[in-house]
One Martini backbone bead per residue (centre of mass of N, CA, C, O) as a GRO file, in nm:
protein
  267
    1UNK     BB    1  -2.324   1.164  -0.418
    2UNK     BB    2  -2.293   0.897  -0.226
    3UNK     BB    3  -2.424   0.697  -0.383
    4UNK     BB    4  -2.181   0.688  -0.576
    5UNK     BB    5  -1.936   0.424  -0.618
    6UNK     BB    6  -1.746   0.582  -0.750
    7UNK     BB    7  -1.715   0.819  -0.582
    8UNK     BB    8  -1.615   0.645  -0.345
    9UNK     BB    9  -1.359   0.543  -0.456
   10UNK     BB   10  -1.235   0.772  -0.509
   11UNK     BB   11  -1.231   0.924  -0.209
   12UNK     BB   12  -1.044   0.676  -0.160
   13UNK     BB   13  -0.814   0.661  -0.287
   14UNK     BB   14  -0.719   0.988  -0.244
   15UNK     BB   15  -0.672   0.930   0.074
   16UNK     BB   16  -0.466   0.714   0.052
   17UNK     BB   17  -0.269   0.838  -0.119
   18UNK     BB   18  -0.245   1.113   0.082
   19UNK     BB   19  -0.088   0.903   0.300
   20UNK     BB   20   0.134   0.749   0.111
   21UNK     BB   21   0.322   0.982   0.021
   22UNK     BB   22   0.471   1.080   0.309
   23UNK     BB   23   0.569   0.773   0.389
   24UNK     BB   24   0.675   0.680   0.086
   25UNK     BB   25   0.934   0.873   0.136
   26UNK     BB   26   1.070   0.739   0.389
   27UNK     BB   27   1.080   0.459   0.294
   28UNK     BB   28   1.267   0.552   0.041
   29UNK     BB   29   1.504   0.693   0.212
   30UNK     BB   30   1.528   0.419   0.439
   31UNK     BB   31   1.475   0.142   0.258
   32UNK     BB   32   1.154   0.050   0.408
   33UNK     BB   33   0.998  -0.162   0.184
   34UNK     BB   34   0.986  -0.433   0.327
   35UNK     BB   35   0.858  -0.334   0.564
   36UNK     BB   36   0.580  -0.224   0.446
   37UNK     BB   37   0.520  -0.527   0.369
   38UNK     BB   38   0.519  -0.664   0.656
   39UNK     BB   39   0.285  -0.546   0.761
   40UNK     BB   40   0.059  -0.583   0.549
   41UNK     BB   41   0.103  -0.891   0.546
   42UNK     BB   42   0.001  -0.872   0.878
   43UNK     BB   43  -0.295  -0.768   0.806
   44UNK     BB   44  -0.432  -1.056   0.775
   45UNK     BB   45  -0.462  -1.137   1.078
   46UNK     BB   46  -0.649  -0.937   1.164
   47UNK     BB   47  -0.863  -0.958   0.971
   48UNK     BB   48  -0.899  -1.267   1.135
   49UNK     BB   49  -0.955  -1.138   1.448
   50UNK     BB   50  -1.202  -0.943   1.372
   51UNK     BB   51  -1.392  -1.178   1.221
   52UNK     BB   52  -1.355  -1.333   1.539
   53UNK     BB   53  -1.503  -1.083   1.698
   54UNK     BB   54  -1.696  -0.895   1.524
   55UNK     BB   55  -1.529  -0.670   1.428
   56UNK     BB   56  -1.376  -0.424   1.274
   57UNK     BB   57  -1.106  -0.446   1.055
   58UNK     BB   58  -0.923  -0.221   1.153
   59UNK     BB   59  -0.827  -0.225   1.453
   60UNK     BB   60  -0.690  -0.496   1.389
   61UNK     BB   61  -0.529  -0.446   1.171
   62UNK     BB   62  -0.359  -0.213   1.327
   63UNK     BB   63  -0.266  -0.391   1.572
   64UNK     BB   64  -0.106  -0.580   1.391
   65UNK     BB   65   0.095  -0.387   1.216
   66UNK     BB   66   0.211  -0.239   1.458
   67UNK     BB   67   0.352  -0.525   1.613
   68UNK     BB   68   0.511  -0.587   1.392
   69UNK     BB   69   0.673  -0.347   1.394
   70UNK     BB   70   0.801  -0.341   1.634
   71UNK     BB   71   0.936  -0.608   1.665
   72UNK     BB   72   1.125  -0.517   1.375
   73UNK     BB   73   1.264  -0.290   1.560
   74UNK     BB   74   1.372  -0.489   1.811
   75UNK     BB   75   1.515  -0.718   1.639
   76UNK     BB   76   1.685  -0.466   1.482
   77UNK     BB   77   2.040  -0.563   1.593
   78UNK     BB   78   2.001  -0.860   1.755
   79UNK     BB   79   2.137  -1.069   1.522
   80UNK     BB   80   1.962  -0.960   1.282
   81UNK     BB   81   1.873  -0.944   0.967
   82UNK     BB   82   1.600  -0.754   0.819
   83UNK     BB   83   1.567  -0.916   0.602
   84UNK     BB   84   1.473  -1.187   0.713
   85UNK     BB   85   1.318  -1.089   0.953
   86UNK     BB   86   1.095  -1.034   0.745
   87UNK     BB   87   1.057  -1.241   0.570
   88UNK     BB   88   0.956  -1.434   0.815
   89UNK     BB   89   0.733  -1.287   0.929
   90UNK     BB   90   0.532  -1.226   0.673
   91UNK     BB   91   0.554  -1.499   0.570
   92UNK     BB   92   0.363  -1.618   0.863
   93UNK     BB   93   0.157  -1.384   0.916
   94UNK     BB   94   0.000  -1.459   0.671
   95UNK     BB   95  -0.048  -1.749   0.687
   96UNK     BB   96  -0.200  -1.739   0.945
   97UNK     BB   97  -0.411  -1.595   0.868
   98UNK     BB   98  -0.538  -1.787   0.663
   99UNK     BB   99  -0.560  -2.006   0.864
  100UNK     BB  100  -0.761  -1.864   1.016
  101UNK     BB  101  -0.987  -1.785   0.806
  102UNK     BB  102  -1.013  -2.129   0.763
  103UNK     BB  103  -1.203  -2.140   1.082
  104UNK     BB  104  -1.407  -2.009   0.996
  105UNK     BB  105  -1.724  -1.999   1.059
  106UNK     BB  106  -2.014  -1.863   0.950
  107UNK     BB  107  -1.820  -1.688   0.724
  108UNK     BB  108  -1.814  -1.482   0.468
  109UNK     BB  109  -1.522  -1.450   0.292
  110UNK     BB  110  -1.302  -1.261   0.035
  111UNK     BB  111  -0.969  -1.280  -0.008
  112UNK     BB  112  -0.919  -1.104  -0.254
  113UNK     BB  113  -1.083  -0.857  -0.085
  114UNK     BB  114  -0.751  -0.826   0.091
  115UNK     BB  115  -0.571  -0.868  -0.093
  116UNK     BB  116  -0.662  -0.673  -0.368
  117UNK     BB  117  -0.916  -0.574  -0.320
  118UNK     BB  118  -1.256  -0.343  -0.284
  119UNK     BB  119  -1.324  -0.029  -0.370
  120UNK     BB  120  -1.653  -0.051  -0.467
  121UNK     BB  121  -1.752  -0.159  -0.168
  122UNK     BB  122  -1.731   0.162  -0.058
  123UNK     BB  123  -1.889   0.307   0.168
  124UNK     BB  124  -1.935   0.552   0.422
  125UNK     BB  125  -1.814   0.438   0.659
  126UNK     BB  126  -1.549   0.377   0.544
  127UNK     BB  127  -1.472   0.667   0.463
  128UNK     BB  128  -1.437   0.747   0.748
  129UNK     BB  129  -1.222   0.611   0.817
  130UNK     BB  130  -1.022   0.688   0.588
  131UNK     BB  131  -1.008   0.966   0.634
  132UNK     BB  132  -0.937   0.955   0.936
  133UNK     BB  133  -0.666   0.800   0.898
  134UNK     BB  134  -0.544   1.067   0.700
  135UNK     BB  135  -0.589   1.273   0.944
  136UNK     BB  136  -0.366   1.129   1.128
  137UNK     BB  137  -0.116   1.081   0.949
  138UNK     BB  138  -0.103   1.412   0.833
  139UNK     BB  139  -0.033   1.497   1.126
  140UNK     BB  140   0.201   1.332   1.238
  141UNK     BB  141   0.400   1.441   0.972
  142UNK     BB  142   0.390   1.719   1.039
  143UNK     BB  143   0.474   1.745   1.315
  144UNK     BB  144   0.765   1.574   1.272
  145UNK     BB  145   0.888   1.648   0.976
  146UNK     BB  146   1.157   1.778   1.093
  147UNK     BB  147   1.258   1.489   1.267
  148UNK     BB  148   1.236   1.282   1.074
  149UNK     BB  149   1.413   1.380   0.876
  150UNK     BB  150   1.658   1.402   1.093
  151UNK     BB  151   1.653   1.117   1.141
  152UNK     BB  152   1.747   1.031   0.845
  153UNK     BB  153   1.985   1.160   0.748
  154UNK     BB  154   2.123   1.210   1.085
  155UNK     BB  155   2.123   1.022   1.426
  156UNK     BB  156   2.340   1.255   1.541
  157UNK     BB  157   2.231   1.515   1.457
  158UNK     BB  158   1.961   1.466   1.619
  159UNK     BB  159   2.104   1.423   1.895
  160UNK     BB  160   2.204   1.717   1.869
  161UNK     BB  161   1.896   1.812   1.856
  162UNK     BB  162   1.740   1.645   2.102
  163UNK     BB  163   1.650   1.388   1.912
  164UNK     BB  164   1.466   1.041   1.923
  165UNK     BB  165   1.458   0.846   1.668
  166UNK     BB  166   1.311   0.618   1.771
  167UNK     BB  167   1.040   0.785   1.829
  168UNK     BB  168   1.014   0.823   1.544
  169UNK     BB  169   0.997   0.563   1.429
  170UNK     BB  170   0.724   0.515   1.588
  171UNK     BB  171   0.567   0.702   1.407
  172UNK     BB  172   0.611   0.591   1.149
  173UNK     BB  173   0.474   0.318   1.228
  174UNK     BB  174   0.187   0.418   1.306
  175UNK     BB  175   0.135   0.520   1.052
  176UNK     BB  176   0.169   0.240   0.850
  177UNK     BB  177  -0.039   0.097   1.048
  178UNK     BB  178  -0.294   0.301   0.939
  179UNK     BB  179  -0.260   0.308   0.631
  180UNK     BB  180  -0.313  -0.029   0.613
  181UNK     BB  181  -0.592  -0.045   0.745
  182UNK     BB  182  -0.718   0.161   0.513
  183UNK     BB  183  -0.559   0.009   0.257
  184UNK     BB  184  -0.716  -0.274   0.214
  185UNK     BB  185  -0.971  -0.193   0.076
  186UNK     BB  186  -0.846  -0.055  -0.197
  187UNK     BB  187  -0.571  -0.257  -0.229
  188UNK     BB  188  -0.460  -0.432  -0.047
  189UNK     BB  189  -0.198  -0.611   0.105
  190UNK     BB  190  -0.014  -0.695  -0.135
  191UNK     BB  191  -0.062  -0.343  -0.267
  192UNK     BB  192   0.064  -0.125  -0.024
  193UNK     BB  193   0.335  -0.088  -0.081
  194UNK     BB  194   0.312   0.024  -0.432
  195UNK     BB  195   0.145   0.298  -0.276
  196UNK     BB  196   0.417   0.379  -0.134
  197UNK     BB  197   0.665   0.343  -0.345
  198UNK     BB  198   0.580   0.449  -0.647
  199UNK     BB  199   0.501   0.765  -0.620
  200UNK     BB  200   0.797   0.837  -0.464
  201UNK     BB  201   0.946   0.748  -0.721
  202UNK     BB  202   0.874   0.905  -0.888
  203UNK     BB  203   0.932   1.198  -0.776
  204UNK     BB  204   1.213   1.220  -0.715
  205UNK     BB  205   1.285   1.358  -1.022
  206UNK     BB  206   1.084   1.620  -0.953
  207UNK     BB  207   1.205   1.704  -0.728
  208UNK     BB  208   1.399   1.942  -0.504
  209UNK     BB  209   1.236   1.911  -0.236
  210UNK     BB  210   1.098   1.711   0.015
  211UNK     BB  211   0.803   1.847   0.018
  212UNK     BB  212   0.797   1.844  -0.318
  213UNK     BB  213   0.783   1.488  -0.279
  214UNK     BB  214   0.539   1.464  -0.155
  215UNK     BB  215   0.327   1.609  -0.320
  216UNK     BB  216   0.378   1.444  -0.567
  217UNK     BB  217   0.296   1.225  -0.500
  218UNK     BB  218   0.010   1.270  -0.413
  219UNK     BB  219  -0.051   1.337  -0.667
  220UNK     BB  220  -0.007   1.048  -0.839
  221UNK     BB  221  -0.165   0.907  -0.687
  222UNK     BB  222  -0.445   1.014  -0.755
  223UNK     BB  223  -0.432   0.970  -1.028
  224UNK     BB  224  -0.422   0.672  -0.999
  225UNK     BB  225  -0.652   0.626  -0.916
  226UNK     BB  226  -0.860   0.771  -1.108
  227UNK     BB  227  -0.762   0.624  -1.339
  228UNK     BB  228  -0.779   0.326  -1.235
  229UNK     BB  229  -1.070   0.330  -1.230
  230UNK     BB  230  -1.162   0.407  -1.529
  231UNK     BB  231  -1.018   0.178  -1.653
  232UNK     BB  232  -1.216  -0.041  -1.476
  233UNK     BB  233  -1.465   0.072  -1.590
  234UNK     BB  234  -1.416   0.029  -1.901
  235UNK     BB  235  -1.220  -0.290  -1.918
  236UNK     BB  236  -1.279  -0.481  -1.673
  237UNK     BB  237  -1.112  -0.434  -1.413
  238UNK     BB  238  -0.929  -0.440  -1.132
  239UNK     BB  239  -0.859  -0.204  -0.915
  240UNK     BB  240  -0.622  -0.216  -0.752
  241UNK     BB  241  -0.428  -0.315  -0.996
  242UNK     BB  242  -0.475  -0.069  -1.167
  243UNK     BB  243  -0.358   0.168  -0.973
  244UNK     BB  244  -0.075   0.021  -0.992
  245UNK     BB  245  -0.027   0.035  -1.316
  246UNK     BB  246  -0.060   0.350  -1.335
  247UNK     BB  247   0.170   0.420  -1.158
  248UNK     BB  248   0.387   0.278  -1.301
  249UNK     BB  249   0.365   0.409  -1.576
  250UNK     BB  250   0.470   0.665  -1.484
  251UNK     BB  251   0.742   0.590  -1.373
  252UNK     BB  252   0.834   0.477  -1.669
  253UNK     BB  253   0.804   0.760  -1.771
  254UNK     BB  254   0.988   0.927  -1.609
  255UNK     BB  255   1.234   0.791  -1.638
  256UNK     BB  256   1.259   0.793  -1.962
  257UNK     BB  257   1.310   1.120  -1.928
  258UNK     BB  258   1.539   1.135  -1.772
  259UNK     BB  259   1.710   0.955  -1.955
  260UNK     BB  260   1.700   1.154  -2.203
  261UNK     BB  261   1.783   1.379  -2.094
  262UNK     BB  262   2.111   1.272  -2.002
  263UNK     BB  263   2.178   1.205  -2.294
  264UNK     BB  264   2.163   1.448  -2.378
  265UNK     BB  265   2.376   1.616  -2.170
  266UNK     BB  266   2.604   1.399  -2.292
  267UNK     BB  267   2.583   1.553  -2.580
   0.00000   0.00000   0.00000
């Protein structure tokens, strides 16, 4: 069955989908947008540096995405604005990756798949990865889901309940960290983002309870995958793009059902 690269594109789709739900719940919750994205375009830098030891792209990718997240994290607070300092950082640590690799020699590179995503290339080993990485993402999230919830709310309610705000926020760090390495190869760095942020705000008008906010991301991801995979191989269309179109579409589809029903209900 795994043979055919659809098949394994689909189940990479489905796995980023599955890891990028509920943690696109909580950058939507905490409007850590910018964060996200600062992250991801800093994992060019890694695969940079993961080409120049010739080692797997996962771990410099994430090694560096996982820095990029701790630095503005530690410098937030400190006399910087949040926007600004992610500003410099990402396009700093994008620009730098990006010659980092036009450095490399005797090493062919396709940039386009690390910006934009790769997604039919992907092998049974890259599987293995993104797999690996999607349940360590989905447990650290179970496990501290509650915890996470609470200092999202409210960081003295958190310290009233015994729990340590900064430790949780180092926790969605390390998962969003985990999350861009894996979904380099399916969406590329650029869009990255799109799929942490697109289907949590699509789920928004539909869940009740934070947990079924999670879930329906989840279901939205998914779905956005599989469409987006189908129409790229109907229309001969790029993947990780068709992907987020798809996503978008969903989003404005259902804000419209939204707007709609609101207008219904003042009249």
């Amino acid at each position: 069955m795994l043979d055919d690269f659809m098949t394994r594109a689909t189940l990479a789709g489905i796995g980023v989908a599955l890891a990028a739900a509920p943690l696109g719940c909580f950058v939507v919750w905490r409007r850590m947008a910018y964060f996200g994205d600062a992250t991801a375009h800093a994992a060019i830098l890694g695969v940079a540096l993961s080409l120049a030891l010739q080692i797997s792209v996962f771990p410099g990718a994430m090694a560096v995405a996982l820095l990029m997240a701790l630095v503005v994290t530690f410098l937030t607070g400190r006399g910087y604005a949040m926007d600004t300092l992610l500003g410099v950082l990402a396009h700093s640590a994008l620009a730098f990756g990006l010659v980092a690799v036009s450095f490399l020699s005797g090493i062919r590179i396709d940039l386009m798949a690390y910006l934009f995503g790769d997604i039919l290339a992907v092998s049974r080993s890259d599987l293995v990865v993104i797999w690996g990485g999607v349940a360590m993402v989905i447990a650290l999230i179970t496990w501290r889901w509650s915890a996470l919830l609470t200092s999202t709310l409210n960081e003295e309610l958190a310290y009233a309940s015994g729990l340590d705000p900064k430790r949780e926020q180092l926790i969605l760090t390390l998962s969003l960290a985990i999350t861009v390495a894996v979904a380099i190869k399916v969406v590329g760095v650029l869009l990255i983002a799109a799929m942490l942020i697109i289907p949590a705000a699509s789920a928004r008008s539909l869940a009740r309870t934070p947990e079924g906010m999670a879930l329906i991301a989840g279901g939205i991801g998914a779905f956005s995958a599989v469409a987006g995979l189908q129409g790229a191989y109907v229309f001969d269309t790029p993947a990780g793009p068709s992907i987020v179109c798809v996503a978008a579409l969903v989003f404005a589809a259902l804000n419209l059902v939204s707007l709609g029903r609101t207008r219904k209900s003042m009249h």
